[in-house]
Coordinates of C-alpha atoms in Angstrom, one line a residue:
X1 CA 7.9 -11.1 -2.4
X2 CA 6.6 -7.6 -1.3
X3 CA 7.1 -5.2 0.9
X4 CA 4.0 -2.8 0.7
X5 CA 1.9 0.2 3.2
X6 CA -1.3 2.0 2.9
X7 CA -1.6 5.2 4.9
X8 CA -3.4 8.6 5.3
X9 CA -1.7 11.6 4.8
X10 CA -1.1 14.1 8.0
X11 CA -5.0 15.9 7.9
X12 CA -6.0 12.7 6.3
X13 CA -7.5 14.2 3.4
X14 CA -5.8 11.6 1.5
X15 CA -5.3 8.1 1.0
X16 CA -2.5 6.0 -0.7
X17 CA -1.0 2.7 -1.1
X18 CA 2.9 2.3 -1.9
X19 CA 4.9 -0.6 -2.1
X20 CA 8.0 -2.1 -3.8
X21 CA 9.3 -5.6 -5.2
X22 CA 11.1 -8.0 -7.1
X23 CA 8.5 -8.3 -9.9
X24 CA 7.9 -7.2 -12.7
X25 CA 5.0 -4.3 -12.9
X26 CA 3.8 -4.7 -9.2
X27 CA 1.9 -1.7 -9.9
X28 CA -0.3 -3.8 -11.8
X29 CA -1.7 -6.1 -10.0
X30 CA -1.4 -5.4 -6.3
X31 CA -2.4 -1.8 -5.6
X32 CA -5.8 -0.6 -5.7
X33 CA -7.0 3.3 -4.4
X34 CA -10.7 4.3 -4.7
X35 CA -11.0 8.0 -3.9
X36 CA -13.4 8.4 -0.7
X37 CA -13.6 4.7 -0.4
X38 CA -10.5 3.1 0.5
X39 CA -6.9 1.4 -0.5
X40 CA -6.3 -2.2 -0.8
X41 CA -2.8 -4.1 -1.3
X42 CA -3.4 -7.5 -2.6
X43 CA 0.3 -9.4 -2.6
X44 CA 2.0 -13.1 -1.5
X45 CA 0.5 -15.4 -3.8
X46 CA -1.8 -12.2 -5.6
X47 CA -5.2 -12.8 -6.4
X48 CA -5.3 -8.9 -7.8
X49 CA -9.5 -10.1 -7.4
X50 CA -9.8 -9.5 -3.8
X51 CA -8.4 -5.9 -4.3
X52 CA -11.8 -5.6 -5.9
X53 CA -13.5 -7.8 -3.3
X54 CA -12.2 -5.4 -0.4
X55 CA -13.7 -2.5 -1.9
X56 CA -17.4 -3.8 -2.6
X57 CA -16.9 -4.3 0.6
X58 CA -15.9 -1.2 2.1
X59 CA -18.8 0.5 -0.4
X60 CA -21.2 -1.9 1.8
X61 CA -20.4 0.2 4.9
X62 CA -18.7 -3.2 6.5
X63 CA -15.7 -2.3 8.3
X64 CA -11.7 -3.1 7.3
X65 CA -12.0 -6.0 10.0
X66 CA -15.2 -7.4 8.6
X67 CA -13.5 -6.9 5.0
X68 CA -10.4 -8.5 5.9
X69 CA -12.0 -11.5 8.0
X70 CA -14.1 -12.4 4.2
X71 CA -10.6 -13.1 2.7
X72 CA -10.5 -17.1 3.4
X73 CA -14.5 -16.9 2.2
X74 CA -14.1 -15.5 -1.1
X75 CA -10.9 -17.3 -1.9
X76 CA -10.0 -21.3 -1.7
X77 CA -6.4 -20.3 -2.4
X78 CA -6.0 -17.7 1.1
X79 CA -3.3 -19.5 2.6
X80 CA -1.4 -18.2 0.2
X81 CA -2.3 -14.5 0.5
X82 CA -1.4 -11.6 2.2
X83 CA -4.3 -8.4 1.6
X84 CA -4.2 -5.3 3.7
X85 CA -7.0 -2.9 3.3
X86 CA -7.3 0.3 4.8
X87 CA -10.9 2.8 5.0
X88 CA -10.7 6.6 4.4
X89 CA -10.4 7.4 8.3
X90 CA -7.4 5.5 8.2
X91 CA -8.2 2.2 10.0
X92 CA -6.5 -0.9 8.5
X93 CA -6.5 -4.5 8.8
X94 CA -4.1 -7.1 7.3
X95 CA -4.9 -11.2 6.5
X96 CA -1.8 -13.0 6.2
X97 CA -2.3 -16.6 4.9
X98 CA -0.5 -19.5 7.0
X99 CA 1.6 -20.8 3.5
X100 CA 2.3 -17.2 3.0
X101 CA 6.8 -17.2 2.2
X102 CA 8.4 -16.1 5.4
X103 CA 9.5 -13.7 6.2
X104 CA 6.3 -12.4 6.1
X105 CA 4.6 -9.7 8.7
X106 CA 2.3 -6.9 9.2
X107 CA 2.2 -3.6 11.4
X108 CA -1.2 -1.6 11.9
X109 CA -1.6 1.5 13.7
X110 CA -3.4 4.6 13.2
X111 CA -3.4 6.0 10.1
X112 CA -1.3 3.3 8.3
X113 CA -0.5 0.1 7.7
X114 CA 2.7 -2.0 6.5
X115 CA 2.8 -5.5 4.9
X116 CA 5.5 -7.9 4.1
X117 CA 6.5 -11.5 2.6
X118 CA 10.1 -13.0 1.9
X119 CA 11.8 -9.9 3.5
X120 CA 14.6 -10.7 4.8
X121 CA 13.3 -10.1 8.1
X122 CA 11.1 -8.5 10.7
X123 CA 13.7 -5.4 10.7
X124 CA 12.1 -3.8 7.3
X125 CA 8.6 -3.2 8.7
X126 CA 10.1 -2.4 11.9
X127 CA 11.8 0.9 10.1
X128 CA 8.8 1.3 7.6
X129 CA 6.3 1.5 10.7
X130 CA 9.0 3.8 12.7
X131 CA 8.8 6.1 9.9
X132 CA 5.3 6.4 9.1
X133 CA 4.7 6.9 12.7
X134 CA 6.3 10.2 12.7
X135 CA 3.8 12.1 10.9
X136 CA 4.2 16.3 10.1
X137 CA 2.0 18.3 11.6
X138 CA 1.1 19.7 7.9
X139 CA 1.4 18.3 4.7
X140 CA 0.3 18.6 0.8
X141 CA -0.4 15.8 -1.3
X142 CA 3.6 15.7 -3.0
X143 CA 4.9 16.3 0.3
X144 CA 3.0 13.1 1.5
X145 CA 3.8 11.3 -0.9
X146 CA 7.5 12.3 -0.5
X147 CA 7.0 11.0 2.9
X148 CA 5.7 7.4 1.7
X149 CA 8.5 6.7 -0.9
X150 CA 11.0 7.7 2.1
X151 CA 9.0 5.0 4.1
X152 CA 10.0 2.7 1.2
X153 CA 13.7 3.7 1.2
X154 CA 13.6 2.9 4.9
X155 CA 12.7 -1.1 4.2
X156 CA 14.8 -1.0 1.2
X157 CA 17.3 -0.1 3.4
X158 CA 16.8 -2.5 6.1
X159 CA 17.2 -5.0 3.4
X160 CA 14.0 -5.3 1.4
X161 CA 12.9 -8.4 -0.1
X162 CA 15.6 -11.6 0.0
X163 CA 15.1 -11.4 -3.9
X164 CA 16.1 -8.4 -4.9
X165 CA 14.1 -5.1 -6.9
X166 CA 12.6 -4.4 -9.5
X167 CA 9.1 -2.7 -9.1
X168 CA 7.5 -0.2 -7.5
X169 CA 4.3 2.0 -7.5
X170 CA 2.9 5.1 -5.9
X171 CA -0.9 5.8 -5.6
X172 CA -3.0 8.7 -3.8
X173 CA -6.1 9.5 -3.7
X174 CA -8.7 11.5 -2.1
X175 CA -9.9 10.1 1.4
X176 CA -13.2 11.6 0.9
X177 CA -15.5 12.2 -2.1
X178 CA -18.2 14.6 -2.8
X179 CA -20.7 14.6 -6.0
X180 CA -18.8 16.6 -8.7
X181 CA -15.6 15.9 -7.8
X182 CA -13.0 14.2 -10.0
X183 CA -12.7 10.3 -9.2
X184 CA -9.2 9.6 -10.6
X185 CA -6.4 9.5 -8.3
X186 CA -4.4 12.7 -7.6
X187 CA -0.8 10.4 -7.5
X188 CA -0.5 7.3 -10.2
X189 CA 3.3 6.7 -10.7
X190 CA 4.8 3.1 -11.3
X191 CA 8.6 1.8 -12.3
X192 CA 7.7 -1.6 -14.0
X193 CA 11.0 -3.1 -14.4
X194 CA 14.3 -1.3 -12.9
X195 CA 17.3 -2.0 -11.0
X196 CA 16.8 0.4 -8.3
X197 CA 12.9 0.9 -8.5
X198 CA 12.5 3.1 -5.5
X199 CA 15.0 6.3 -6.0
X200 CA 13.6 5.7 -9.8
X201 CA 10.1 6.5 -7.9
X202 CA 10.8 9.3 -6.3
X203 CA 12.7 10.6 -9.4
X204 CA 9.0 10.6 -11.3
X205 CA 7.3 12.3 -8.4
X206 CA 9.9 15.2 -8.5
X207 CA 8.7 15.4 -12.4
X208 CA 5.4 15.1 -11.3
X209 CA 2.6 18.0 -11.9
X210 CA -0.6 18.3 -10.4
X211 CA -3.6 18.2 -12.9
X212 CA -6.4 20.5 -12.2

């Protein structure tokens, strides 16, 4: 019901999950970004839990792969599922459960990773991955996140999810954290209910101003 990607911006000094839907408040439930930690995207059949799960986790020192493979462990209902998690260097790993709705994929490279279920087909992770893949030599944090919702337009484009919009959420965060520094995220903008969620996205990021 998702189409969703967690990636590190160009000098990876941030972290950020993004994703759009047809369902109401996606932001909600599915998303999770812990500066200097990591980013989780919990969707299918949600348990928003194992966003939490991921990132114990993750604080553990276990790697995404040893994160990912604890999914069917810590949940009797993982067939269902589909969790991508992601580190602050950028590696990522995706579970998808064997009753998750088709279509239903997942592309992980360097730096990023892109997650689907009832898409209409393999074609919208195919552009979302071809996009992110073309990373700027430079980057600030509104830039990047410019860069992510354009990876969203791209599956939107390619035909989204077989449902329709409605949702759809950007969150960044800091890839690495020092004593001192602020923990809340740097990006937290969501469209809870709209007919064209993802230009109504990038319409709050252009409003958007930095907090010191």
């Amino acid at each position: 019901m998702t189409f969703s990607l967690l990636a590190l911006s160009a000098d990876g000094s941030f972290m950020a999950a993004a994703g759009s839907t047809r369902f109401l408040a996606i932001g909600s439930a599915a998303p999770m970004v812990v500066p200097g930690v990591g980013a989780v995207w919990s969707q299918a059949f949600t348990n928003p839990q194992l966003r939490f799960e991921m990132i114990r986790a993750l604080r553990r020192g276990e790697s995404v792969e040893q994160a990912i493979a604890t999914v069917p462990l810590l949940d009797e209902g993982s067939a269902g599922r589909q969790v991508a998690v992601m580190d602050g260097r950028g590696s990522a790993a995706v579970f998808t459960g064997a009753e998750t709705a088709e279509w239903h994929g997942a592309i992980s490279a360097a730096g990023f990773s892109v997650q689907g279920n009832i898409l209409v087909g393999p074609e919208v992770l195919d552009a979302m991955a071809a996009k992110l893949s073309v990373v700027p030599a430079t980057e600030d944090v509104r830039q990047f996140g410019e860069r992510l919702i354009g990876v969203l337009q791209a599956g939107q484009d390619a035909g989204g999810d077989q449902r329709g919009r409605q949702s759809a959420v950007l969150l960044v965060g800091r890839s690495q954290w020092a004593e001192g520094e602020p923990e809340s995220l740097v990006i937290d903008l969501r469209v809870d209910d709209h007919p064209d969620p993802v230009p109504e996205l990038r319409r709050l990021l252009d409003l958007w101003v930095p907090r010191a």
